XYZ file of C-alpha atoms in Angstrom:
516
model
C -27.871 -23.042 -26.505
C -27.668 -22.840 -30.036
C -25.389 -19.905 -30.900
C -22.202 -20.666 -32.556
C -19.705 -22.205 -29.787
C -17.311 -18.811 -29.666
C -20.123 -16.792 -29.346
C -21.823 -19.225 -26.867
C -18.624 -18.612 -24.655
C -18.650 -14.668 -24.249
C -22.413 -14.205 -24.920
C -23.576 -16.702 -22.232
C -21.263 -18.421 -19.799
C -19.623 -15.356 -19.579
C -22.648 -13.105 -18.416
C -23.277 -16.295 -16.242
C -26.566 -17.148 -18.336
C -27.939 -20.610 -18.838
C -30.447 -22.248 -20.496
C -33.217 -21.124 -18.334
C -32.347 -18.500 -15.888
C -34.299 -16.912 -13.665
C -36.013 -13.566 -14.024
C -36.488 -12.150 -10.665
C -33.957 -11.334 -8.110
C -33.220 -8.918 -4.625
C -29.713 -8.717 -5.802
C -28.151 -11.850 -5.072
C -30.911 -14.195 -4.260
C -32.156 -15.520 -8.030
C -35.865 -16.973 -8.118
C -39.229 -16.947 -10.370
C -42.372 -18.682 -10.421
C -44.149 -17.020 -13.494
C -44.145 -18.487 -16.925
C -41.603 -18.989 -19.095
C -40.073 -16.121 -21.698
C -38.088 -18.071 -24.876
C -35.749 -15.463 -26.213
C -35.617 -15.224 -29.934
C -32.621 -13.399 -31.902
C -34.054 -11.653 -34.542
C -31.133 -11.886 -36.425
C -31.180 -15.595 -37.525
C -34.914 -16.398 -35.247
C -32.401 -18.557 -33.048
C -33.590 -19.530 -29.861
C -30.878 -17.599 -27.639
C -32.317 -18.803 -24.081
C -35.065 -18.785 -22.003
C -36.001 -16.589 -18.798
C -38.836 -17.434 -15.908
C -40.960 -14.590 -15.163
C -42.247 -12.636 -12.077
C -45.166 -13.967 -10.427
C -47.540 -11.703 -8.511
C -45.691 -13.315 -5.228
C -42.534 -12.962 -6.699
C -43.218 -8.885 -7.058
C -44.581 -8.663 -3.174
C -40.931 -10.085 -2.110
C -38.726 -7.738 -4.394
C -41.239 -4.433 -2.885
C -40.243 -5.759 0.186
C -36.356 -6.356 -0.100
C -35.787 -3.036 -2.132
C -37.730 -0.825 1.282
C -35.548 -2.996 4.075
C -32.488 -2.007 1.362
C -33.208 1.945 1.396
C -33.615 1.877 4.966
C -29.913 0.979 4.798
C -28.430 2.579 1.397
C -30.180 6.157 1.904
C -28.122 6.616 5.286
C -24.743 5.810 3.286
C -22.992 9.153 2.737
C -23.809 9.750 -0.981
C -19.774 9.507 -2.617
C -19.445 6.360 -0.884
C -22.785 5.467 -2.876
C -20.460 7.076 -5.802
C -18.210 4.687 -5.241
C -20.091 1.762 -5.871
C -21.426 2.927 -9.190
C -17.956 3.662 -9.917
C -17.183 0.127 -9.444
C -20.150 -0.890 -11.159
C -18.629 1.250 -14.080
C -15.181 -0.618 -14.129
C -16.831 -4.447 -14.253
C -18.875 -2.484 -17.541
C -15.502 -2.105 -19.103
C -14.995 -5.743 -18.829
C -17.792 -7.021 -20.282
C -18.131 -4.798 -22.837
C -17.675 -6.804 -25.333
C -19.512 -9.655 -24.445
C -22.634 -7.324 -23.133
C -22.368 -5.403 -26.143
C -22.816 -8.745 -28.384
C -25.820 -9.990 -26.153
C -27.024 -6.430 -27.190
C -26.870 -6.723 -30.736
C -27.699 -10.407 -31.177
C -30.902 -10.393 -28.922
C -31.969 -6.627 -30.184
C -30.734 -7.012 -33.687
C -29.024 -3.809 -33.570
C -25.266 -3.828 -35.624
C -22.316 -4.348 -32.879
C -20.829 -1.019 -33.086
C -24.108 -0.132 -31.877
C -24.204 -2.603 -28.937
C -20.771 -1.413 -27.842
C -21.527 2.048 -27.881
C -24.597 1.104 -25.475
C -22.591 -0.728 -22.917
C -20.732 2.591 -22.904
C -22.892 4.350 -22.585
C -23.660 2.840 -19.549
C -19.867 3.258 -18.860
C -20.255 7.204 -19.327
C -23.442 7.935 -17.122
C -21.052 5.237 -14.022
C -18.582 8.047 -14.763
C -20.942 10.845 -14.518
C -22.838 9.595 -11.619
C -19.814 9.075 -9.625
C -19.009 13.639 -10.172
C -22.633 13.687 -9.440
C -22.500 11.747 -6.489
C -20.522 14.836 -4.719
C -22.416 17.553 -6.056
C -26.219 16.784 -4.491
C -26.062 20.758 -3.778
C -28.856 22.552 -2.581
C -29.161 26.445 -2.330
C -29.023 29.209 0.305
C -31.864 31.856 0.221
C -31.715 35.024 2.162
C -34.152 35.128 4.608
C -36.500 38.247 5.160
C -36.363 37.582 9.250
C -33.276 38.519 10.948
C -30.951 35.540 12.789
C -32.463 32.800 10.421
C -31.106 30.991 7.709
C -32.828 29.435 4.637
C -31.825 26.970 2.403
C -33.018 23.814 0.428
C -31.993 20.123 0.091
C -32.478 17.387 -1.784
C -33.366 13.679 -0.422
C -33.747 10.292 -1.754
C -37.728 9.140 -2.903
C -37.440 5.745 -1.935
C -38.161 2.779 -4.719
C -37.588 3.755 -8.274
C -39.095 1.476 -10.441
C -37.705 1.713 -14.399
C -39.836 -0.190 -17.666
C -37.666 0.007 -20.252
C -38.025 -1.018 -24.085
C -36.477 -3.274 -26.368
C -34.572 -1.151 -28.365
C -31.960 -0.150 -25.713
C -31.938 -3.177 -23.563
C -29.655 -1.912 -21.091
C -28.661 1.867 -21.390
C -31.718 3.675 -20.507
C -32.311 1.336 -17.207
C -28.541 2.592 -16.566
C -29.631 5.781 -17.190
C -32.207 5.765 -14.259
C -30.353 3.421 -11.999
C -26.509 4.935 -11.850
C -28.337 8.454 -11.049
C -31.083 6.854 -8.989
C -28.194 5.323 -6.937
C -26.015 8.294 -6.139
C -29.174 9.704 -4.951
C -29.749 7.494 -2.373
C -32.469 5.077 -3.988
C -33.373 1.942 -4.383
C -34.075 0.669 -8.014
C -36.718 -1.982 -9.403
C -36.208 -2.710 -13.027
C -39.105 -4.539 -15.539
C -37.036 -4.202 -18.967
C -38.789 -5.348 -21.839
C -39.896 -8.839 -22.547
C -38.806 -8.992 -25.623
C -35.040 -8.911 -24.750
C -35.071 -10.558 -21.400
C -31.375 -12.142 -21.167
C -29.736 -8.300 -21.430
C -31.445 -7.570 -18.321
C -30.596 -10.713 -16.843
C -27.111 -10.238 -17.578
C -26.910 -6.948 -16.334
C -28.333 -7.790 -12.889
C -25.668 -10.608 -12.578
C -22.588 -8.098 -13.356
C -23.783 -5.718 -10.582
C -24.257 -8.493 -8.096
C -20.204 -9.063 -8.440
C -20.464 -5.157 -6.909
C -22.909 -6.385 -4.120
C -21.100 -9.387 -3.302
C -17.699 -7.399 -3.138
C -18.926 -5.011 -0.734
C -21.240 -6.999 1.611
C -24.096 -4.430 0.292
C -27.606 -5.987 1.143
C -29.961 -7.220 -1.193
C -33.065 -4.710 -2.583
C -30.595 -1.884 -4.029
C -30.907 -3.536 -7.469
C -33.408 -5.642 -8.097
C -34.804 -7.141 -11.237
C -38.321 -8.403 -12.357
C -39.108 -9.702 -15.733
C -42.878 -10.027 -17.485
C -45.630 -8.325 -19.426
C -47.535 -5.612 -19.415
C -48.981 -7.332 -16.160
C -46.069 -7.647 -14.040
C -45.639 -3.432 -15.197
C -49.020 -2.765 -13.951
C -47.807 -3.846 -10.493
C -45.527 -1.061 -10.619
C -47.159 1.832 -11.698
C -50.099 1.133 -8.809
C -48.001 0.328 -6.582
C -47.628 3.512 -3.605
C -44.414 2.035 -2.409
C -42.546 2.652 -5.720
C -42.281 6.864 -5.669
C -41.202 7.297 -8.862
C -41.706 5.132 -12.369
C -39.310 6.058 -15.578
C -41.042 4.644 -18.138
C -39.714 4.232 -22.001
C -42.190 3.028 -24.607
C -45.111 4.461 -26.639
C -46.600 6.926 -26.177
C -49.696 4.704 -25.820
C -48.306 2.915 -23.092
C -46.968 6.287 -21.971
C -50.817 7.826 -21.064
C -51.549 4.805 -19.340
C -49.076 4.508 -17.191
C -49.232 8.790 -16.315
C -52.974 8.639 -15.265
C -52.030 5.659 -13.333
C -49.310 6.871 -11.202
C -50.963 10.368 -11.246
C -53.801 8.713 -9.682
C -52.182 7.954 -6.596
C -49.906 10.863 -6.699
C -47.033 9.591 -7.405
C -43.954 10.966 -9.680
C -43.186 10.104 -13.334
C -40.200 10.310 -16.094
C -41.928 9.323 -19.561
C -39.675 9.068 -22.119
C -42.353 8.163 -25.465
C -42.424 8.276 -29.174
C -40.432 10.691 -31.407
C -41.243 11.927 -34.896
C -38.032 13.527 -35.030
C -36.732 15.635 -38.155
C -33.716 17.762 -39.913
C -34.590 20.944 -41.578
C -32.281 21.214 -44.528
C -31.668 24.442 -45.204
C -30.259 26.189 -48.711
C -27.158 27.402 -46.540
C -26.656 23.529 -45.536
C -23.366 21.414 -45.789
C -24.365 18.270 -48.238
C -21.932 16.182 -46.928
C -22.996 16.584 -43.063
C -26.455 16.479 -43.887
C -26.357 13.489 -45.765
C -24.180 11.905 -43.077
C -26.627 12.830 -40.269
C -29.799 12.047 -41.842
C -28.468 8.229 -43.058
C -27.442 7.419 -39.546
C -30.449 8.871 -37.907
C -33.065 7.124 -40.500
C -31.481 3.670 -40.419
C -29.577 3.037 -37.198
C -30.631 0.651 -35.242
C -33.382 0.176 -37.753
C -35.247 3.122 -37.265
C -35.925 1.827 -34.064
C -34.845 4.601 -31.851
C -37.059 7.319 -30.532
C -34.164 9.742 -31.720
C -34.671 7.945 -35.016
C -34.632 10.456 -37.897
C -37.930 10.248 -39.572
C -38.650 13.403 -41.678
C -36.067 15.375 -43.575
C -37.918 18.736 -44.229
C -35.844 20.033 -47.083
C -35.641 23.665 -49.075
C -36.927 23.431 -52.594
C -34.215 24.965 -54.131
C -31.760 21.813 -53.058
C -34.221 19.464 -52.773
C -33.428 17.138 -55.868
C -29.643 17.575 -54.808
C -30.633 16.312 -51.603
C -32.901 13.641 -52.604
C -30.077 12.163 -55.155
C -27.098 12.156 -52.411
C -29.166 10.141 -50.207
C -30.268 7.669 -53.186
C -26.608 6.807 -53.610
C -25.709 6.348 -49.726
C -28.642 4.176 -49.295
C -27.320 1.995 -52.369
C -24.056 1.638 -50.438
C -25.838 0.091 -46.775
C -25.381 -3.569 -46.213
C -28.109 -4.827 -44.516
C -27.942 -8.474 -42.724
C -26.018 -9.770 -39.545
C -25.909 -7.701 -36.563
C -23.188 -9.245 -35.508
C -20.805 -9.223 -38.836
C -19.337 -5.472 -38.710
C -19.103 -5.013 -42.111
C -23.251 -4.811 -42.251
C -24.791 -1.036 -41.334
C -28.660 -2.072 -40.896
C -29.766 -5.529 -38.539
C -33.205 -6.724 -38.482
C -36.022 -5.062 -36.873
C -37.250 -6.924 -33.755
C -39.933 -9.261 -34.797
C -42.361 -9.995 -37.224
C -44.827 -7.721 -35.750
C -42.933 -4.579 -36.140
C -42.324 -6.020 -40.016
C -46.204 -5.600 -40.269
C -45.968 -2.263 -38.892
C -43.377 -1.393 -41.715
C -45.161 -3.095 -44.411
C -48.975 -1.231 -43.536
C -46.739 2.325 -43.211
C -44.977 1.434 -46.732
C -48.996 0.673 -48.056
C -50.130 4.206 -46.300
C -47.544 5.856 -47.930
C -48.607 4.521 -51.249
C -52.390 5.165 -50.468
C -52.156 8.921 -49.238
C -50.252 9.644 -52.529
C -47.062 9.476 -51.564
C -43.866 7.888 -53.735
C -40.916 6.151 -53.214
C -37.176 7.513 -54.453
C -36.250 3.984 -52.321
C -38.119 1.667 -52.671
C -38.768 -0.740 -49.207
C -39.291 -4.251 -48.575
C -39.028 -7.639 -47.062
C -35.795 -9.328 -47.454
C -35.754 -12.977 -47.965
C -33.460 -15.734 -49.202
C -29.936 -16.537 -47.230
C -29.044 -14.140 -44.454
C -32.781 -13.590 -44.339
C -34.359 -16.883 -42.840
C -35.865 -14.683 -39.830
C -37.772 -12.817 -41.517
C -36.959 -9.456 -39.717
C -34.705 -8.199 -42.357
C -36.588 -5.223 -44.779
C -35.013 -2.510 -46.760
C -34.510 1.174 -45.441
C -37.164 3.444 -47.902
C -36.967 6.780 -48.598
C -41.072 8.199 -49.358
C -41.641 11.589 -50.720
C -44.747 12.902 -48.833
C -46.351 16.069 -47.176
C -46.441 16.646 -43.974
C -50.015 16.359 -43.043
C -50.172 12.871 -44.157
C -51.629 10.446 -41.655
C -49.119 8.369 -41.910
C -46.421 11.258 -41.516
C -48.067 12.442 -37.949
C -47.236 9.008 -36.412
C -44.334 7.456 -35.520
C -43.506 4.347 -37.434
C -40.611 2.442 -35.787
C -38.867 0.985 -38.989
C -36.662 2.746 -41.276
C -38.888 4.660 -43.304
C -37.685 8.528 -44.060
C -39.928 11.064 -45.582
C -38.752 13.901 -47.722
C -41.011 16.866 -47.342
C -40.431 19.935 -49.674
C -40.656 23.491 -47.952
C -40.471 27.247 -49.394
C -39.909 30.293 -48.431
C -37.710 31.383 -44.839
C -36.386 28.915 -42.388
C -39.347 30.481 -40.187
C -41.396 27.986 -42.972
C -39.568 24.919 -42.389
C -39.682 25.524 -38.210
C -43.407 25.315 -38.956
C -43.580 21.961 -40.436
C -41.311 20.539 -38.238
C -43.218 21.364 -34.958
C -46.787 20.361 -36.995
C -46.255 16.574 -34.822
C -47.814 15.622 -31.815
C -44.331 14.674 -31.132
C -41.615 16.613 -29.271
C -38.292 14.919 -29.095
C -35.492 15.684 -31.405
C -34.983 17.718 -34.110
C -31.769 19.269 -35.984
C -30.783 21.713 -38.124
C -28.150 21.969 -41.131
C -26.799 25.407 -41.944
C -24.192 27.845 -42.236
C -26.459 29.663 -41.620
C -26.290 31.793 -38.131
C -29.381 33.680 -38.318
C -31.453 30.203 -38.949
C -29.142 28.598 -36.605
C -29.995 30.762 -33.759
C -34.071 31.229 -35.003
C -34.080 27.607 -35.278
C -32.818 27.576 -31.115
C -35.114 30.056 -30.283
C -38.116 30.436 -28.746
C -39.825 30.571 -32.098
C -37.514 27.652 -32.973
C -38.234 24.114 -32.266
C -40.827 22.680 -29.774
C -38.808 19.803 -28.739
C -36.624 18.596 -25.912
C -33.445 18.282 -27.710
C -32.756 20.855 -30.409
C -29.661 20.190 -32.441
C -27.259 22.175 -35.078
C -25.194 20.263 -37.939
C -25.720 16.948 -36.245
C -28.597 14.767 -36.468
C -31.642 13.776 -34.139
C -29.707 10.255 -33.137
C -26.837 9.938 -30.720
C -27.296 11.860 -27.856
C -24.485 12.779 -24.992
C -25.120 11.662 -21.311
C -23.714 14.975 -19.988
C -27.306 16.761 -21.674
C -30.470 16.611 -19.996
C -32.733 13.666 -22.317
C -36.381 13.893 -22.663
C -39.093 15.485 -24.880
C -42.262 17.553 -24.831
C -46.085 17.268 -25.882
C -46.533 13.497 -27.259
C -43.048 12.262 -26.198
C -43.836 12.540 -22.114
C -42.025 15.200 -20.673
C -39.715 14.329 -17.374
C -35.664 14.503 -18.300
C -32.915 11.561 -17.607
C -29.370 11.284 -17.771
C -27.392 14.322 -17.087
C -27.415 17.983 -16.532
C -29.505 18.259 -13.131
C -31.912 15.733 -14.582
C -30.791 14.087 -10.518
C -33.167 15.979 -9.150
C -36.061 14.012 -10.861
C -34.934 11.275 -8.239
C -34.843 13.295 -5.156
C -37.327 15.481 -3.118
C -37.038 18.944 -2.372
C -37.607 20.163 1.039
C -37.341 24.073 2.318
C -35.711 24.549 5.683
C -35.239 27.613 7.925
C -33.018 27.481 10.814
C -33.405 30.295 13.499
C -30.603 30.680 15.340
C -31.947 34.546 17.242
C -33.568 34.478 20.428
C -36.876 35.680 19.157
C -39.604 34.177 16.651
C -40.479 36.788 14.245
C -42.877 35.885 11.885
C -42.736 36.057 8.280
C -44.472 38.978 6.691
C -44.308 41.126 9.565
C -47.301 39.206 11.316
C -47.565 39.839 14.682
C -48.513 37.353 16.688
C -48.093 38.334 20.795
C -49.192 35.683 23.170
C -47.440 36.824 26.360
C-alpha cells in the first residue's frame, strides 16, 4: 500500500483490507476467481489496493447461499431482524472515521462529506430498526357478514442493489438496512470504480454475522462490470434490483427485469434546479446553490445544476455567487480545509471539458470561468475548476445532465408560474427547490402545477436529502422510492386475505351460487 503510514493504519488494516482482497463473499466465506480491479484514488492517482472480481461461477454460488439464507432469515420475527441492523448501526459508529476516509480518498469526495455518508448509513440502521416493528398492514371492512379482511406485507426474496461511484456505501445501505427488516436477503454489485468501500463494508457486517451465529447469504457481496450486473438483472431468482446510475444504464436494466417480470427501484440522472425568486433570501440562496453545484463535485444526482433566476435580481445573484466561488479551495479530499476534491477519473474530466466546449458553441458565456487544474496538488489530473455558464434553457447541453460542477444561470420573467415552466422543461425529474418569502410561490411552487419532480424543496437546496423522506424521482430519473417514509414496501409483497369465521359461504357481490 502506498498511502501515507497513518492513513494506511485506519484506512486499511483497520477495515481489514489488504493488498489484494477478494471481491466476492456469502458473508463470511471470502473468494473470487474473476480478474483483477486496481483501485485508483483520484485524489493523488495513488494506487489504493486491488480487488478480484466475480466470475460467472462465483455469481451461481452467492444466488445460491443468499436463497438457503432467506429460507432461514424470512422466518425470524422481523424486530429481532431489527436488532441486527441495529447492531450493524453501532459497529458504523466505530468506523466512522476510518470508513468515512476510505470514502473520500477512493471517491474523491471532501471528508466532511465521507463522514456524513457513513452516517448516513448510521441514520437509515436507526430508522430501520422503528421500521422493523411497524411492517403494518390494514383492515378493510368486508361487504359479507362473519368475515374479516385485511392485507399484509411479506418478504420478496433476493434483493440485488448496483450502486454508483459517487456514494460508495450509503445508497447500498439504503436498500439493504430496509431490505433486511423486511425479511430479505441482499446481493450487492457496487461500482467498480470504488471497489475497496464495498469491500470494507461487507467485512464490518460480517463482525454482526459472526456475533450472532447468523448464516451466510443475508449479505453478500459481488464485485465486476457491467457483466457481472447483467447477471443480476436476468436473473428470476433476484425479485427485486435497485439500481443507481444513468439513466442510460437505467432503460437497460428496466426492460430487462421487466422482461421477466420482475420488480425495480431506479434511481437515474438529475438535472436538478433552484428557482430564485424576487421575494428570495440572498444569503440562503447563495448558500444552497454553492453547496448543491459543487459538492461532491457536481457529482451527485441531487447536484444543483440550473439556477433559474428572476430578471429583476439576476445580476445581484450572478455577482454573490462570483465572490463565493472565488473563496472555494479546491484540492485534497482528505485536507478539511479544501471544499471541492477531484472528480473521479479522467473520463468524467472529458465529460466536463466537451460540456465547457458546448457551452461555448451553443452561445453560451462564462461569469466563471472552468478548467483543468494542474501543477502541485494536481498530479492526478482529476482536479478542474467549478464554472458558472450563463445559458437558456433549451440548450442541448442544458437538457442533459453533466456530472461535473458546471451551473447554469438561466434568466426568467414574468410570475413564478414562468420560472415553474422552465424548470420542469428536463427530461429529468429529481430535485428541485425554491427560494422565497414568498407564500403564494411557495405553495404554487408545491402544487400540482408546481414542480414535476420527486423531491420538491423550499429555502434549501436540491443536495442533502433526509433518510426519514421517501428518495426517488420521476420521468428520466426512474421512478421507484428508497429510504424512508413507507418506501419498505418497495421490498415486500402485498397479499389480500379474507378470513371467514360464519358458518356459511356467501359470496361476494350477492352471487348466488346453490349447489345443495
Amino acid at each position: 500500500m502506498i498511502v501515507e503510514e497513518f492513513e494506511k493504519v485506519e484506512l486499511l488494516e483497520k477495515l481489514g483490507l489488504n493488498e489484494i482482497n477478494d471481491g466476492t463473499t456469502t458473508g463470511t466465506e471470502w473468494f473470487s476467481n474473476g480478474e483483477i480491479l486496481e483501485s485508483y484514488s483520484p485524489a493523488d492517482a495513488r494506487l489504493i489496493g486491488k480487488v478480484k472480481a466475480s466470475s460467472a461461477e462465483d455469481y451461481q454460488k452467492v444466488i445460491s447461499k443468499a436463497e438457503e439464507a432467506f429460507k432461514i432469515w424470512r422466518a425470524v420475527p422481523a424486530p429481532k431482524r431489527g436488532e441486527i441492523v441495529r447492531q450493524f448501526g453501532n459497529k458504523l459508529r466505530e468506523y466512522k472515521t476510518a470508513l468515512g476516509k476510505l470514502v473520500s480518498y477512493e471517491m474523491g469526495k471532501s471528508y466532511q462529506e465521507g463522514l456524513g455518508e457513513v452516517q448516513e448509513m448510521i441514520d437509515i440502521c436507526d430508522f430501520a430498526v422503528g421500521q422493523s416493528r411497524q411492517l403494518y398492514g390494514f383492515t378493510m371492512q368486508s361487504e359479507r357478514p362473519g368475515h374479516r379482511m385485511y392485507d399484509q406485507y411479506h418478504p420478496l426474496g433476493i434483493v440485488g442493489v448496483i450502486s454508483a461511484f459517487n456514494f460508495p456505501v450509503a445508497v447500498w445501505s439504503w436498500n439493504a438496512a430496509m431490505a433486511w427488516i423486511c425479511g430479505n436477503v441482499v446481493v450487492w454489485k457496487p461500482s467498480e470504480k470504488v471497489p475497496l468501500c464495498g469491500v470494507a463494508c461487507q467485512k464490518i457486517f460480517q463482525e454482526v454475522l459472526k456475533e450472532n451465529d447468523l448464516p451466510d447469504g443475508i449479505s453478500c457481496l459481488i464485485n465486476g462490470d457491467y457483466k457481472i450486473g447483467e447477471m443480476m438483472t436476468q436473473d428470476p431468482r433476484v425479485a427485486l434490483i435497485s439500481a443507481t446510475g444513468s439513466t442510460r444504464m437505467g432503460k437497460i436494466v428496466a426492460q430487462t427485469v421487466a422482461a421477466r417480470l420482475g420488480k425495480s427501484i431506479l434511481e437515474l440522472g438529475g438535472n436538478n434546479a433552484i428557482i430564485v425568486t424576487p421575494d428570495a433570501d440572498l444569503k440562503t440562496t447563495i448558500i444552497g446553490a454553492v453547496f448543491g453545484a459543487v459538492g461532491t463535485a457536481g457529482q451527485r444526482c441531487t447536484t444543483t445544476r440550473r439556477l433559474i433566476i428572476h430578471e429583476s435580481i439576476y445580476d445581484k445573484v450572478k455577482e454573490a455567487l462570483v465572490k463565493a466561488y472565488a473563496q472555494l479551495n479546491i484540492g485534497d479530499p482528505l485536507n478539511e480545509n479544501n471544499h471541492v476534491g477531484p472528480l473521479i477519473d479522467k473520463d468524467a474530466v472529458k465529460m466536463y471539458e466537451n460540456a465547457l466546449s458546448e457551452v461555448k458553441r451553443e452561445g453560451g458565456s462564462f461569469a466563471v470561468e472552468g478548467g483543468v487544474l494542474s501543477g502541485e496538488g494536481y498530479e492526478s489530473g482529476c482536479y478542474v475548476k467549478p464554472a458558472i455558464a450563463e445559458v437558456r434553457n433549451d440548450f442541448e447541453i442544458v437538457q442533459k445532465e453533466t456530472f461535473a460542477p458546471i451551473l447554469y444561470l438561466i434568466k426568467y420573467s414574468g410570475g413564478v408560474e414562468n420560472a415553474i415552466e422552465l424548470q420542469n422543461g428536463v427530461a429529468q425529474g429529481l430535485s428541485s427547490a425554491i427560494m422565497t418569502n414568498n407564500l403564494r410561490e411557495a405553495e404554487t411552487f408545491l402544487s400540482f402545477a408546481g414542480s414535476d419532480c420527486g423531491i420538491a424543496n423550499v429555502n434549501i437546496g436540491t443536495s442533502g436529502a433526509e433518510i426519514g423522506g421517501a428518495f426517488g424521482g420521476e420521468k428520466e430519473t426512474g421512478g421507484g422510492r428508497e429510504s424512508g417514509s413507507d418506501a419498505w414496501k418497495a421490498y415486500m409483497r402485498r397479499q389480500t386475505n379474507t378470513v371467514n369465521f360464519s358458518t356459511k359461504v356467501p359470496l361476494a357481490q350477492g352471487v348466488k351460487f346453490d349447489v345443495f
